Structures are given as C-alpha cells and as structure tokens.
Amino acid sequence: MFRSLSLSLALLLTSPPTAPPESATAVVEDLVLPVEDIIGEIESLDGTESETQEGTQVTVALTSDVLFALDKWQLTAKARQRLGEVADKVNTESAGGLVKIQGHTDDQGSDAYNRGLSQRRAQAVQQVMRGLLTGADVTLQAQGYGESRPKAPNIVDGRPIAKNRAKNRRVEIIYNVKQ
C-alpha cells in the first residue's frame, strides 16, 4: 500500500500543472469562518488547581478533592490555606465588583443530589472568602451547578475516566482584574 501511495504522490507532484478547460466556469466564494479566542489554562503540577484568563475575567479552579472530604461540604484545614492564597491573589489583582464562586461535581449521584452538594460547597467557600477578601467593593455570589458544566467528559467510549471526574469536582472563583 505504501509503495502505491508513494508512487501516486510522486506522479502527482512531478506532473506539470494543467490549465482548466475554457468551458469550465464556477463561482468562487470566500470562506468566512469564525475566529474564536484561544484560552490558555495554567494547571498546577498535581492537577489540583488551574487558572484561566479570558479578557479581564480570571477563573481559579480548585478541585474538590483538595477542599473537601468525599461527599462533604465542610472545608478541610488544607483548603483554608489554599483559599487564603486565592484570596491574596483576588485582593491584589481584582477590580472589585462581583466575585462568583461556582461549585461543580462529577456525574456520580443524582442530578438533585449533585446540585445540592455543589451549592453547599460553593457557600462554604463563600463564607471563608468573605473573611479573607479585604476589598470593600467586593460582592460574593455562590452558585452550585452540579454535574451540568463538566470541564472534561466523565465517560469516554463507555468507560468512566477517574482523572476527568476529579477535574470536574471543583469550585471555581471568578473575578475581573484591574485594567
């Protein structure tokens, strides 16, 4: 197969170009395609934290495995330290205004259970962040989305992907940076 492919390619590349027949006419249309922003993501080496920036909006995502025990919404001591680091970042970079705290889960459990768990987790982070953010003009908003906004597919080719599920269990802190 490779010899015939190589031979075909060689013949195609070495034959002189031919002009189309004069009777050939066609309308030439411009291709217009949307250009989408490329959004880079910076991820920690252990995969427990990531950061993206789109325009002036920054999203810091912390995996729930770092913040909470399995099926719990009480923050761990280690979580408070990590949230302190995120709060320092928000205090330094934020333009003020609305800071969104969004809870997310993987696809295990019912939709209703996951929405409730993600809401309680977002509220737990909101409560700690309220004490850590120093800007007077910051408003915190907590929202739980359950499994409705996965970062990566939970199941690929009919099989669950543990690494993707871990990325989907997260709390995102979203704020706007100063310009």
mmCIF file of N, CA and C in Angstrom, residues 64 67-68 72-73 75 83 99-104 114-130 140-146 170-173:
data_model
loop_
_atom_site.group_PDB
_atom_site.id
_atom_site.type_symbol
_atom_site.label_atom_id
_atom_site.label_comp_id
_atom_site.label_asym_id
_atom_site.label_seq_id
_atom_site.Cartn_x
_atom_site.Cartn_y
_atom_site.Cartn_z
ATOM 1 N N SER A 64 -12.291 19.743 44.182
ATOM 2 C CA SER A 64 -12.984 19.486 45.442
ATOM 3 C C SER A 64 -12.227 18.494 46.304
ATOM 4 N N LEU A 67 -10.337 20.487 48.661
ATOM 5 C CA LEU A 67 -11.118 21.328 49.566
ATOM 6 C C LEU A 67 -11.985 20.552 50.559
ATOM 7 N N PHE A 68 -12.479 19.387 50.141
ATOM 8 C CA PHE A 68 -13.498 18.682 50.922
ATOM 9 C C PHE A 68 -13.205 17.180 50.985
ATOM 10 N N LYS A 72 -18.734 15.561 51.301
ATOM 11 C CA LYS A 72 -18.875 16.534 52.395
ATOM 12 C C LYS A 72 -18.776 17.948 51.839
ATOM 13 N N TRP A 73 -19.201 18.902 52.623
ATOM 14 C CA TRP A 73 -19.095 20.302 52.226
ATOM 15 C C TRP A 73 -18.400 21.147 53.292
ATOM 16 N N LEU A 75 -15.076 22.468 54.804
ATOM 17 C CA LEU A 75 -13.721 22.655 54.296
ATOM 18 C C LEU A 75 -12.682 22.040 55.222
ATOM 19 N N LEU A 83 -7.411 28.528 50.016
ATOM 20 C CA LEU A 83 -8.320 29.652 49.783
ATOM 21 C C LEU A 83 -7.676 30.968 50.211
ATOM 22 N N VAL A 99 -17.603 38.787 42.632
ATOM 23 C CA VAL A 99 -16.740 37.603 42.626
ATOM 24 C C VAL A 99 -17.681 36.411 42.705
ATOM 25 N N LYS A 100 -17.660 35.595 41.662
ATOM 26 C CA LYS A 100 -18.537 34.431 41.606
ATOM 27 C C LYS A 100 -17.802 33.210 42.154
ATOM 28 N N ILE A 101 -18.523 32.427 42.934
ATOM 29 C CA ILE A 101 -18.000 31.166 43.458
ATOM 30 C C ILE A 101 -18.952 30.086 42.984
ATOM 31 N N GLN A 102 -18.441 29.219 42.120
ATOM 32 C CA GLN A 102 -19.288 28.217 41.472
ATOM 33 C C GLN A 102 -18.833 26.815 41.843
ATOM 34 N N GLY A 103 -19.777 26.024 42.359
ATOM 35 C CA GLY A 103 -19.499 24.640 42.725
ATOM 36 C C GLY A 103 -19.898 23.695 41.597
ATOM 37 N N HIS A 104 -19.089 22.649 41.390
ATOM 38 C CA HIS A 104 -19.330 21.660 40.331
ATOM 39 C C HIS A 104 -19.044 20.259 40.864
ATOM 40 N N ASN A 114 -26.359 16.198 43.381
ATOM 41 C CA ASN A 114 -25.161 16.919 42.945
ATOM 42 C C ASN A 114 -25.362 18.429 42.958
ATOM 43 N N ARG A 115 -26.543 18.890 42.554
ATOM 44 C CA ARG A 115 -26.817 20.334 42.611
ATOM 45 C C ARG A 115 -26.771 20.834 44.053
ATOM 46 N N GLY A 116 -27.383 20.084 44.966
ATOM 47 C CA GLY A 116 -27.388 20.478 46.375
ATOM 48 C C GLY A 116 -25.982 20.469 46.974
ATOM 49 N N LEU A 117 -25.212 19.410 46.697
ATOM 50 C CA LEU A 117 -23.844 19.309 47.210
ATOM 51 C C LEU A 117 -22.981 20.445 46.668
ATOM 52 N N SER A 118 -23.080 20.709 45.368
ATOM 53 C CA SER A 118 -22.258 21.765 44.776
ATOM 54 C C SER A 118 -22.649 23.138 45.317
ATOM 55 N N GLN A 119 -23.922 23.359 45.596
ATOM 56 C CA GLN A 119 -24.374 24.631 46.184
ATOM 57 C C GLN A 119 -23.815 24.791 47.596
ATOM 58 N N ARG A 120 -23.896 23.736 48.413
ATOM 59 C CA ARG A 120 -23.381 23.817 49.783
ATOM 60 C C ARG A 120 -21.870 24.039 49.781
ATOM 61 N N ARG A 121 -21.160 23.408 48.844
ATOM 62 C CA ARG A 121 -19.713 23.605 48.748
ATOM 63 C C ARG A 121 -19.380 25.038 48.323
ATOM 64 N N ALA A 122 -20.124 25.573 47.370
ATOM 65 C CA ALA A 122 -19.894 26.962 46.938
ATOM 66 C C ALA A 122 -20.148 27.926 48.100
ATOM 67 N N GLN A 123 -21.178 27.659 48.885
ATOM 68 C CA GLN A 123 -21.482 28.519 50.030
ATOM 69 C C GLN A 123 -20.413 28.413 51.115
ATOM 70 N N ALA A 124 -19.850 27.222 51.317
ATOM 71 C CA ALA A 124 -18.775 27.059 52.306
ATOM 72 C C ALA A 124 -17.551 27.868 51.889
ATOM 73 N N VAL A 125 -17.215 27.836 50.604
ATOM 74 C CA VAL A 125 -16.086 28.623 50.105
ATOM 75 C C VAL A 125 -16.412 30.111 50.215
ATOM 76 N N GLN A 126 -17.628 30.491 49.901
ATOM 77 C CA GLN A 126 -18.038 31.891 50.001
ATOM 78 C C GLN A 126 -17.875 32.406 51.433
ATOM 79 N N GLN A 127 -18.260 31.615 52.402
ATOM 80 C CA GLN A 127 -18.176 32.042 53.802
ATOM 81 C C GLN A 127 -16.719 32.300 54.206
ATOM 82 N N VAL A 128 -15.810 31.425 53.796
ATOM 83 C CA VAL A 128 -14.397 31.617 54.136
ATOM 84 C C VAL A 128 -13.822 32.810 53.371
ATOM 85 N N MET A 129 -14.146 32.905 52.094
ATOM 86 C CA MET A 129 -13.616 34.003 51.279
ATOM 87 C C MET A 129 -14.107 35.354 51.788
ATOM 88 N N ARG A 130 -15.313 35.403 52.308
ATOM 89 C CA ARG A 130 -15.847 36.667 52.836
ATOM 90 C C ARG A 130 -14.935 37.218 53.927
ATOM 91 N N LEU A 140 -19.861 38.846 46.872
ATOM 92 C CA LEU A 140 -19.689 37.416 46.612
ATOM 93 C C LEU A 140 -21.023 36.789 46.239
ATOM 94 N N GLN A 141 -20.977 35.907 45.238
ATOM 95 C CA GLN A 141 -22.181 35.205 44.792
ATOM 96 C C GLN A 141 -21.832 33.721 44.674
ATOM 97 N N ALA A 142 -22.540 32.868 45.402
ATOM 98 C CA ALA A 142 -22.302 31.422 45.362
ATOM 99 C C ALA A 142 -23.399 30.742 44.555
ATOM 100 N N GLN A 143 -22.991 29.807 43.685
ATOM 101 C CA GLN A 143 -23.947 29.077 42.853
ATOM 102 C C GLN A 143 -23.435 27.653 42.657
ATOM 103 N N GLY A 144 -24.326 26.681 42.802
ATOM 104 C CA GLY A 144 -23.978 25.282 42.552
ATOM 105 C C GLY A 144 -24.558 24.818 41.231
ATOM 106 N N TYR A 145 -23.750 24.174 40.421
ATOM 107 C CA TYR A 145 -24.184 23.706 39.102
ATOM 108 C C TYR A 145 -24.236 22.189 38.996
ATOM 109 N N GLY A 146 -23.879 21.486 40.050
ATOM 110 C CA GLY A 146 -23.893 20.028 39.984
ATOM 111 C C GLY A 146 -22.979 19.524 38.893
ATOM 112 N N ARG A 170 -15.003 20.405 41.391
ATOM 113 C CA ARG A 170 -14.205 21.601 41.605
ATOM 114 C C ARG A 170 -15.066 22.761 42.098
ATOM 115 N N VAL A 171 -14.385 23.763 42.632
ATOM 116 C CA VAL A 171 -15.015 25.048 42.940
ATOM 117 C C VAL A 171 -14.216 26.090 42.175
ATOM 118 N N GLU A 172 -14.932 26.926 41.434
ATOM 119 C CA GLU A 172 -14.291 27.994 40.645
ATOM 120 C C GLU A 172 -14.563 29.344 41.296
ATOM 121 N N ILE A 173 -13.523 30.151 41.356
ATOM 122 C CA ILE A 173 -13.634 31.521 41.863
ATOM 123 C C ILE A 173 -13.330 32.433 40.688
#
